[in-house]
PDB file of C-alpha atoms in Angstrom:
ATOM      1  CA  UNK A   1      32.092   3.108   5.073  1.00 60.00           C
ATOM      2  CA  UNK A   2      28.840   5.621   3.910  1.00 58.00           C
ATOM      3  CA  UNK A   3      30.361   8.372   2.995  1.00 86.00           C
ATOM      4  CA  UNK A   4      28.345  11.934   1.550  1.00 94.00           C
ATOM      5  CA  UNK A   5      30.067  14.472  -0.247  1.00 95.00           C
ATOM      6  CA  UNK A   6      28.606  17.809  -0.845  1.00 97.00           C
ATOM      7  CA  UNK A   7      30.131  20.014  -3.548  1.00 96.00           C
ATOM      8  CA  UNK A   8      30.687  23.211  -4.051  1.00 97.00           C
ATOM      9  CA  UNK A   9      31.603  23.946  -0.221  1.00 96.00           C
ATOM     10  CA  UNK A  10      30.415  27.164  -1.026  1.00 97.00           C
ATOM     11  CA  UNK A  11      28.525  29.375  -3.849  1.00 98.00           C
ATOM     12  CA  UNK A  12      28.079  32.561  -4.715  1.00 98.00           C
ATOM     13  CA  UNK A  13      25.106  33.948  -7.272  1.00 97.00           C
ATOM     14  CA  UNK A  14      23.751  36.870  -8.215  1.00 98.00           C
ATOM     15  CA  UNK A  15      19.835  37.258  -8.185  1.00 97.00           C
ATOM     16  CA  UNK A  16      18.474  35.246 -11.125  1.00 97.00           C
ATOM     17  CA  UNK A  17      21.333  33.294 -11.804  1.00 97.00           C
ATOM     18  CA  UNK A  18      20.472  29.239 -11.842  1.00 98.00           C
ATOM     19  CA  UNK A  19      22.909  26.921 -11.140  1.00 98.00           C
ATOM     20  CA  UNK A  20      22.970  23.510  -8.775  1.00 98.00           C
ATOM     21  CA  UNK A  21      24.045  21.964  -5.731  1.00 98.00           C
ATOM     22  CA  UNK A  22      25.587  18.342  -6.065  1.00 98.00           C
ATOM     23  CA  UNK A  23      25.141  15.565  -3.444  1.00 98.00           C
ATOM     24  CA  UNK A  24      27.393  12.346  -4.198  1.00 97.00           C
ATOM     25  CA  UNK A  25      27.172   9.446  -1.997  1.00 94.00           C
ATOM     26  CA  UNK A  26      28.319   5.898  -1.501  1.00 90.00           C
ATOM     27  CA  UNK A  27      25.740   3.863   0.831  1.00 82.00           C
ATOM     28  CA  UNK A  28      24.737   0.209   0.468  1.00 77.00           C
ATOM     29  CA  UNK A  29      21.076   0.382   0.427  1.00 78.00           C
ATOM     30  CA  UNK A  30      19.787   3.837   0.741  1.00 83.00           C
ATOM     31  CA  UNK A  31      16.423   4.180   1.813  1.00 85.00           C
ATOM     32  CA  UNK A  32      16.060   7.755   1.332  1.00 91.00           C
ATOM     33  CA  UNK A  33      18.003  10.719   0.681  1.00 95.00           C
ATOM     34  CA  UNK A  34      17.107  14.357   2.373  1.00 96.00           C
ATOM     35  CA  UNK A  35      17.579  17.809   1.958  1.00 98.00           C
ATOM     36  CA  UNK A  36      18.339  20.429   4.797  1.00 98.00           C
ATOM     37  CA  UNK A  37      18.427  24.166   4.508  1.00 98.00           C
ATOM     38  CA  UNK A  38      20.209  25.690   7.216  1.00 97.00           C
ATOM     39  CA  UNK A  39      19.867  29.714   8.660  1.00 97.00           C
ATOM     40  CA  UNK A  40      22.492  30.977  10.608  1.00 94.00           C
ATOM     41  CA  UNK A  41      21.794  30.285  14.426  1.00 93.00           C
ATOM     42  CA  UNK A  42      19.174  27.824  13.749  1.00 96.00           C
ATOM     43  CA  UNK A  43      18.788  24.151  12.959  1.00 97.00           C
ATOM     44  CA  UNK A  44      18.098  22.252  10.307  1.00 97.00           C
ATOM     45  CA  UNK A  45      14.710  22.178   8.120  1.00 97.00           C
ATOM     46  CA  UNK A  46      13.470  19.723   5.947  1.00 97.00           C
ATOM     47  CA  UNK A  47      13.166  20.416   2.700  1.00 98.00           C
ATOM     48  CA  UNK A  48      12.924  16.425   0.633  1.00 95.00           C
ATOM     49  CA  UNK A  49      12.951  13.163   0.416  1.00 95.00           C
ATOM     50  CA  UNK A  50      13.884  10.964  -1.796  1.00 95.00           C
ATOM     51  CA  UNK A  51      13.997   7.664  -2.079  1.00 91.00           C
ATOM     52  CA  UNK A  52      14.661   6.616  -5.927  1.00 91.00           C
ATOM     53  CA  UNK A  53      16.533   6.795  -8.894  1.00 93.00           C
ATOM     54  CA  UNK A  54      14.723   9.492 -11.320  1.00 96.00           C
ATOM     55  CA  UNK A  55      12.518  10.682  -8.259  1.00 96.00           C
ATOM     56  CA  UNK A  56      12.165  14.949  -8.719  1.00 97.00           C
ATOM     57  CA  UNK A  57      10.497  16.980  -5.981  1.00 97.00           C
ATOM     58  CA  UNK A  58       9.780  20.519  -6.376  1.00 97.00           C
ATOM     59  CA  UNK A  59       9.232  23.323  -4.101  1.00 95.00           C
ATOM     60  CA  UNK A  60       8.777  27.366  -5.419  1.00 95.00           C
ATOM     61  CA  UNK A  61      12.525  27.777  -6.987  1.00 97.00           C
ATOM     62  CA  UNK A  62      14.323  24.514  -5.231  1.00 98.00           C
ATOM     63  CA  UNK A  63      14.303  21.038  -7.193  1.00 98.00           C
ATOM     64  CA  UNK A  64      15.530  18.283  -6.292  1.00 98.00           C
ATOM     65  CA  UNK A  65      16.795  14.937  -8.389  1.00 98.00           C
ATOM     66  CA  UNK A  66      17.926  12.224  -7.518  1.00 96.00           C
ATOM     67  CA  UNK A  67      20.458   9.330  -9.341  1.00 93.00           C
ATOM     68  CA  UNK A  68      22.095   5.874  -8.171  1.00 90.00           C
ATOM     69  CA  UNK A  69      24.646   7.799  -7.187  1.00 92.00           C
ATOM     70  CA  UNK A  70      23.899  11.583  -6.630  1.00 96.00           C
ATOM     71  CA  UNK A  71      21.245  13.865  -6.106  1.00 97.00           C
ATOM     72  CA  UNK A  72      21.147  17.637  -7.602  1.00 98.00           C
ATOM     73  CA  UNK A  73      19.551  20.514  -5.736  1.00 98.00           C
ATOM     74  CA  UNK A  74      18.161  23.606  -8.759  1.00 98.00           C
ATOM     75  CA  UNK A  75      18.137  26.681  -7.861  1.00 98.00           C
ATOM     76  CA  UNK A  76      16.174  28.326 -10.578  1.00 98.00           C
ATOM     77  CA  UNK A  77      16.032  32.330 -10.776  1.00 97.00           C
ATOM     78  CA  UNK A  78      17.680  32.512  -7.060  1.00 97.00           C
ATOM     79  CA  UNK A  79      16.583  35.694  -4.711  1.00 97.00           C
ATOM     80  CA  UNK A  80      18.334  36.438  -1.538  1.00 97.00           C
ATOM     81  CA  UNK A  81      16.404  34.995   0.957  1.00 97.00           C
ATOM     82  CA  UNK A  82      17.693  31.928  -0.556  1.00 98.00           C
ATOM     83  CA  UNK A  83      20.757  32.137   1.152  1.00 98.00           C
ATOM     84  CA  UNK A  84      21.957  30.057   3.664  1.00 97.00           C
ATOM     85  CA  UNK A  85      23.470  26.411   4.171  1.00 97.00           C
ATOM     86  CA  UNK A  86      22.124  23.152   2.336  1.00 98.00           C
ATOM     87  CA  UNK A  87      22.360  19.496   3.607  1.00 97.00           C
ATOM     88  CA  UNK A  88      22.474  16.385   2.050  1.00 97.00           C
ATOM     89  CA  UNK A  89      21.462  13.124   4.107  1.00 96.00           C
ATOM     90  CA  UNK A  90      21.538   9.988   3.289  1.00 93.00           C
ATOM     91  CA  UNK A  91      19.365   7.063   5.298  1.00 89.00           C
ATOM     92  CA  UNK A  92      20.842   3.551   4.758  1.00 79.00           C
ATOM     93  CA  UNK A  93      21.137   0.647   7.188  1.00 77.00           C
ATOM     94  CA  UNK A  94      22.804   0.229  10.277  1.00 73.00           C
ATOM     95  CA  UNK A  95      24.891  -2.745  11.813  1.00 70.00           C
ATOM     96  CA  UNK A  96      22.246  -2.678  14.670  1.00 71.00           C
ATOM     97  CA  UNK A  97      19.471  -2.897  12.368  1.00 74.00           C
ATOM     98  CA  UNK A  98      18.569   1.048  12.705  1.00 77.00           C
ATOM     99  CA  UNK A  99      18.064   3.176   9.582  1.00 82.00           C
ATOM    100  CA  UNK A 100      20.528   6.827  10.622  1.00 86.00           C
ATOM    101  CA  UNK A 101      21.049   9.924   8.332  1.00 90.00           C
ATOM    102  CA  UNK A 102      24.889  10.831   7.744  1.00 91.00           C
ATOM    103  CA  UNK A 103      24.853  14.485   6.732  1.00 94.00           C
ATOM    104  CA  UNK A 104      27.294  15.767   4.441  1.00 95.00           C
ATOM    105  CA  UNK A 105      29.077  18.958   5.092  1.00 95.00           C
ATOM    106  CA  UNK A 106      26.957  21.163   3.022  1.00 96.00           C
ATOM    107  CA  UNK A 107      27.127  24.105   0.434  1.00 97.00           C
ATOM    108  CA  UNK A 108      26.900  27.928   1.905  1.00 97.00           C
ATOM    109  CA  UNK A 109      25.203  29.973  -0.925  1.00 98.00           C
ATOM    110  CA  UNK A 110      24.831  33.388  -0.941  1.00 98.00           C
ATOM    111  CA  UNK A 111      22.492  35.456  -3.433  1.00 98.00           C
ATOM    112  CA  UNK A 112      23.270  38.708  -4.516  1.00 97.00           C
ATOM    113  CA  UNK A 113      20.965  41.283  -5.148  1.00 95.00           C
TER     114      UNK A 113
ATOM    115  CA  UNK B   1       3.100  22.349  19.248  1.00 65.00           C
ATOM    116  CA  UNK B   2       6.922  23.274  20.167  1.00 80.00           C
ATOM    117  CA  UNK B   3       8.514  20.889  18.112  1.00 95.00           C
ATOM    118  CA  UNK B   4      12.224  20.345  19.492  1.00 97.00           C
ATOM    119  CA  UNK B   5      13.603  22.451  22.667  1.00 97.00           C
ATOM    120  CA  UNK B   6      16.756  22.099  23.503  1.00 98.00           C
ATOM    121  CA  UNK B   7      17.943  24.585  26.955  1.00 97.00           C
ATOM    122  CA  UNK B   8      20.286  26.405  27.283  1.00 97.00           C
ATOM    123  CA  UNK B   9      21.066  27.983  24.308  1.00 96.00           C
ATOM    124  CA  UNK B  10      24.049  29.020  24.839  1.00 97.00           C
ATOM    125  CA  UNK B  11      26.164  28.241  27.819  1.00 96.00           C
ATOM    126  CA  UNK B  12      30.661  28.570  28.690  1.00 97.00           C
ATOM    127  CA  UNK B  13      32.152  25.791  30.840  1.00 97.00           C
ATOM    128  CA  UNK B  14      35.788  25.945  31.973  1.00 97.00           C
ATOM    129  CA  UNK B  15      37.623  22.576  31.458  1.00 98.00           C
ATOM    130  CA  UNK B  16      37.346  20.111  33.785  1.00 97.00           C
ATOM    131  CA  UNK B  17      33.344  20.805  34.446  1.00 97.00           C
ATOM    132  CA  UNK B  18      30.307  18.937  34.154  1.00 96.00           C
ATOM    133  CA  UNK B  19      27.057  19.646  32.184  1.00 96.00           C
ATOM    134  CA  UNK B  20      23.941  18.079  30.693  1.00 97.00           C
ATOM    135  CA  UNK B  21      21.936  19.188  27.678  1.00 98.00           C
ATOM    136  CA  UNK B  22      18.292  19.095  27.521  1.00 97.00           C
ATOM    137  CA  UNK B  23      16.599  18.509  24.518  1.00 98.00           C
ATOM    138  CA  UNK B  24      12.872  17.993  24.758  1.00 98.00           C
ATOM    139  CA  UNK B  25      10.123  17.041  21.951  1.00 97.00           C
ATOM    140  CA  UNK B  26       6.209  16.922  21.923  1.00 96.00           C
ATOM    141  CA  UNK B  27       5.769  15.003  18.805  1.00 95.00           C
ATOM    142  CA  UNK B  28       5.917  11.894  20.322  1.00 94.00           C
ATOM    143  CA  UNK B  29       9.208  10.523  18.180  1.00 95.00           C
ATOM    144  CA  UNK B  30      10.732   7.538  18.623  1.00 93.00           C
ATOM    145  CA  UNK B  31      13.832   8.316  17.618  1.00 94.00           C
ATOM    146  CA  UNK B  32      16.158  11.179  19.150  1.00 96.00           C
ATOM    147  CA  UNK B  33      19.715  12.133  18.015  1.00 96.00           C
ATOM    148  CA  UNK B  34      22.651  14.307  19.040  1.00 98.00           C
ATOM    149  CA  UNK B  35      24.649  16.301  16.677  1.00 97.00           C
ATOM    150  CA  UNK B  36      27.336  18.164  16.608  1.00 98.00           C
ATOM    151  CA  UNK B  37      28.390  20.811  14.273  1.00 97.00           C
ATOM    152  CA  UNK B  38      31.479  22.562  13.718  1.00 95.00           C
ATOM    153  CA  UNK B  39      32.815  24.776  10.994  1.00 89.00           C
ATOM    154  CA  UNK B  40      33.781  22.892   7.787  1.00 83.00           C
ATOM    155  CA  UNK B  41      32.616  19.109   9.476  1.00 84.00           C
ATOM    156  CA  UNK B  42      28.802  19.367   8.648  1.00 88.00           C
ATOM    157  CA  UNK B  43      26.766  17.467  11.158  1.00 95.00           C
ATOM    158  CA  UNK B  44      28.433  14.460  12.747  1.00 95.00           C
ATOM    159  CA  UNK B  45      26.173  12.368  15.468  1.00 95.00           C
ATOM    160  CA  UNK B  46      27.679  12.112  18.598  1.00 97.00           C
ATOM    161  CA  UNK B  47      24.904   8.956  20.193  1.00 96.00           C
ATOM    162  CA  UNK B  48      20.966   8.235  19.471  1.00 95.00           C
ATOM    163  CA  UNK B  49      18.269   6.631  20.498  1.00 94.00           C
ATOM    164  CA  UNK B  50      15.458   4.494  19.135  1.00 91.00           C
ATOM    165  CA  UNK B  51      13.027   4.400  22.184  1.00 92.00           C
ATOM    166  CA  UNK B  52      13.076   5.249  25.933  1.00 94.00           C
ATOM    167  CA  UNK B  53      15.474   3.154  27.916  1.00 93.00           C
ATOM    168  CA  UNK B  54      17.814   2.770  24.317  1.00 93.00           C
ATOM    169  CA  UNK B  55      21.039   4.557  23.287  1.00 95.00           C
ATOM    170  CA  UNK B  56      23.768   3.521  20.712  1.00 93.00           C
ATOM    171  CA  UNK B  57      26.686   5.086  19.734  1.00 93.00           C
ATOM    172  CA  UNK B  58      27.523   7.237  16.616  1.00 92.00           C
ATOM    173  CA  UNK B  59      30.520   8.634  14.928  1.00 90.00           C
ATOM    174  CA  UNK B  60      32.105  10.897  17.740  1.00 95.00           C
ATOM    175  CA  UNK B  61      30.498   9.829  21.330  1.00 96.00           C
ATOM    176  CA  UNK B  62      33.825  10.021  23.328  1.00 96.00           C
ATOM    177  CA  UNK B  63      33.662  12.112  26.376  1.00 96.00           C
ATOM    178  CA  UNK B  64      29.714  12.205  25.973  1.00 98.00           C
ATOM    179  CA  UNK B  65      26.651   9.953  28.021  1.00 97.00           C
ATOM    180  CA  UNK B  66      23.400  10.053  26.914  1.00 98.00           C
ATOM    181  CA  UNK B  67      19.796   8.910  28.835  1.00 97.00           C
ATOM    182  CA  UNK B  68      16.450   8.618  27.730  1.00 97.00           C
ATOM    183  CA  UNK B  69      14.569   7.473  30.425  1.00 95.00           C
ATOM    184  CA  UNK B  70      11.341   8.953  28.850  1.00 96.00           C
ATOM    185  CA  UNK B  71      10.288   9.132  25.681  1.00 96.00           C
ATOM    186  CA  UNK B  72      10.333  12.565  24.991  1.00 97.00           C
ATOM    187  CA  UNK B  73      13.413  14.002  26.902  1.00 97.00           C
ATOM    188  CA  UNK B  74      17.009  12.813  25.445  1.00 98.00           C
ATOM    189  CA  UNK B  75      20.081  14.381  27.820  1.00 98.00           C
ATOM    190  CA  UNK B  76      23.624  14.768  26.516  1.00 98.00           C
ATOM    191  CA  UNK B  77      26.177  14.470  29.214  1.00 98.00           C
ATOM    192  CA  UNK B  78      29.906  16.146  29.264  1.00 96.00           C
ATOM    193  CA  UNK B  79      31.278  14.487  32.459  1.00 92.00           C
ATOM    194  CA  UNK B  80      34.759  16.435  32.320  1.00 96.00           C
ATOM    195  CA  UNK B  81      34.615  19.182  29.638  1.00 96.00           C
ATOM    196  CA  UNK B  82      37.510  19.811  27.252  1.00 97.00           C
ATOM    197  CA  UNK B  83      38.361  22.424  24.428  1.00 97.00           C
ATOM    198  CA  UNK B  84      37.716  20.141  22.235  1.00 97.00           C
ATOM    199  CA  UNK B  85      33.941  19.667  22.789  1.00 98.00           C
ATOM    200  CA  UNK B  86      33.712  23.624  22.457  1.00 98.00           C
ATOM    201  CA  UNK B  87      30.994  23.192  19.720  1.00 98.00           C
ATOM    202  CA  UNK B  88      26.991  23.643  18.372  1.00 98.00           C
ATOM    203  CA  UNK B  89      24.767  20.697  19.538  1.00 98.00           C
ATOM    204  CA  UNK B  90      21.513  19.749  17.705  1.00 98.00           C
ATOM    205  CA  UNK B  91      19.268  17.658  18.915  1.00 98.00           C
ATOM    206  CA  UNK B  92      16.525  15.685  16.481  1.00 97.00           C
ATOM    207  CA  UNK B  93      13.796  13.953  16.454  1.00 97.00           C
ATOM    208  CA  UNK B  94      12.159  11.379  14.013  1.00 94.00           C
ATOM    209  CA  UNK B  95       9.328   8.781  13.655  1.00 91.00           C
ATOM    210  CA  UNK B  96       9.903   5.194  12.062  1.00 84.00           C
ATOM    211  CA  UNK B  97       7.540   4.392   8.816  1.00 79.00           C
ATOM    212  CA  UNK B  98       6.337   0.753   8.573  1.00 71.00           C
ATOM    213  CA  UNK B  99       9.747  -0.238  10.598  1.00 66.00           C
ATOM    214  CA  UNK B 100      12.093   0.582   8.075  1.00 66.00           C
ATOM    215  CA  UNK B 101      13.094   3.710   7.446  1.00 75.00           C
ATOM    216  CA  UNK B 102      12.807   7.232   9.379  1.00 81.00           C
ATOM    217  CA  UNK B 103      10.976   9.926   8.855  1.00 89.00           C
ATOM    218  CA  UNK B 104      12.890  13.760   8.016  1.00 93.00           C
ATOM    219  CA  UNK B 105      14.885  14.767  11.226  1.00 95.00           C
ATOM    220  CA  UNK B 106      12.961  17.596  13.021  1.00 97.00           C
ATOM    221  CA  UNK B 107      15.894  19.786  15.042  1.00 98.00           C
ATOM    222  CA  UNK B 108      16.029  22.143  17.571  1.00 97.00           C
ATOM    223  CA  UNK B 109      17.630  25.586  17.287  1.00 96.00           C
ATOM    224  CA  UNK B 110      21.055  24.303  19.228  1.00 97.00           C
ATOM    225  CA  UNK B 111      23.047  24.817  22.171  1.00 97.00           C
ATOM    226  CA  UNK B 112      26.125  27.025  21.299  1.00 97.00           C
ATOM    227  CA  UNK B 113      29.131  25.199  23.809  1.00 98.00           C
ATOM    228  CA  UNK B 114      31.956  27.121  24.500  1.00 97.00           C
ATOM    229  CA  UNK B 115      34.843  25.499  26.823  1.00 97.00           C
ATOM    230  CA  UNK B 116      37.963  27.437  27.960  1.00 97.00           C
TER     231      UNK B 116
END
């Protein structure tokens, strides 16, 4: 069975203090991996894809990596409006043929100013 | 463009009821999903659907029907409401590339469920 496991369940930083996000996960043929961020009241909103081993995306103070078997979310220099909830996906195969995300359960960060 | 709608936003059943979720899109997706989300499970998907007239189960789709009779309106069905279902619902959208994988889910903003 896929499984995705998001560690730590939550995080707490103060402004400027870097540190990471892991996404482990046990699929047999991913075909992409994605990463959510998450407001309170609101859904989901794409922040990545990706879809190899040694693949990096950037965006302002979020980078994402990705292994063969887990994928790291940086948060370099973090400021408080970086808080909220991050999701990992993962996109493999279906018995039907259909290619479905299973989300993991996420990591709640909060930045203190 | 509005993206994903989903109505209502919020709504209280007592158990026993009936209700149906809307969820809309304008992006002309194939695919459409329904989540739900409660505290400490992440995102679990209750059934989906990779065109109009299709719908396949997911992880959790007891005591929920779905329809898509047209391609951009998915419905989520509770035909006898329970505690249990007392929940957030997300619907999502996506687009196939080259017919094998999907594009990043676009969501709506949720229905909050609450059943007493």
């Amino acid at each position: 069975e896929d499984q995705v496991t998001q560690s730590p369940e939550a995080l707490r930083l103060q402004e400027g203090e870097s540190s990471s996000l892991n996404c482990s996960y046990t699929v047999s043929g991913l075909r992409g991996l994605f990463w959510y961020r998450q407001d309170p009241g609101k859904g989901p909103e794409f922040l990545f894809t990706l879809y190899s081993a040694g693949e990096e995306k950037e965006k302002e103070r979020l980078k994402a990596t990705l292994t063969k078997k887990e994928s790291f979310l940086h948060i370099t220099a973090p400021k408080p409006e970086d808080s909220a909830t991050y999701l990992c996906a993962v996109q493999a195969r279906q018995a039907g043929g259909s290619y479905i995300p299973t989300f993991g359960r996420g990591t709640s960060l909060i930045v203190h100013p | 463009n509005a993206g994903v709608t989903q109505t209502p936003k919020f709504r209280v059943l007592k158990t026993g009821q009936s209700m149906t979720l809307l969820c809309a899109q304008d992006m002309n997706h194939e695919y459409m999903y329904w989540y739900r989300q409660d505290p400490g499970m992440g995102l679990r998907l209750i059934h989906y659907s990779v065109g109009e007239g299709t719908t396949a189960k997911g992880e959790v789709p007891d005591g929920y029907n779905v329809s898509r009779l047209k391609k951009q309106n998915f419905l989520l069905g509770l035909e006898s409401a329970a505690p249990s279902q007392t929940s957030v619902y997300f619907c999502a959208s996506s687009y196939s590339i080259r017919g094998q994988i999907n594009s990043p889910l676009h969501f709506g903003n949720g229905t909050r469920l609450t059943v007493t």
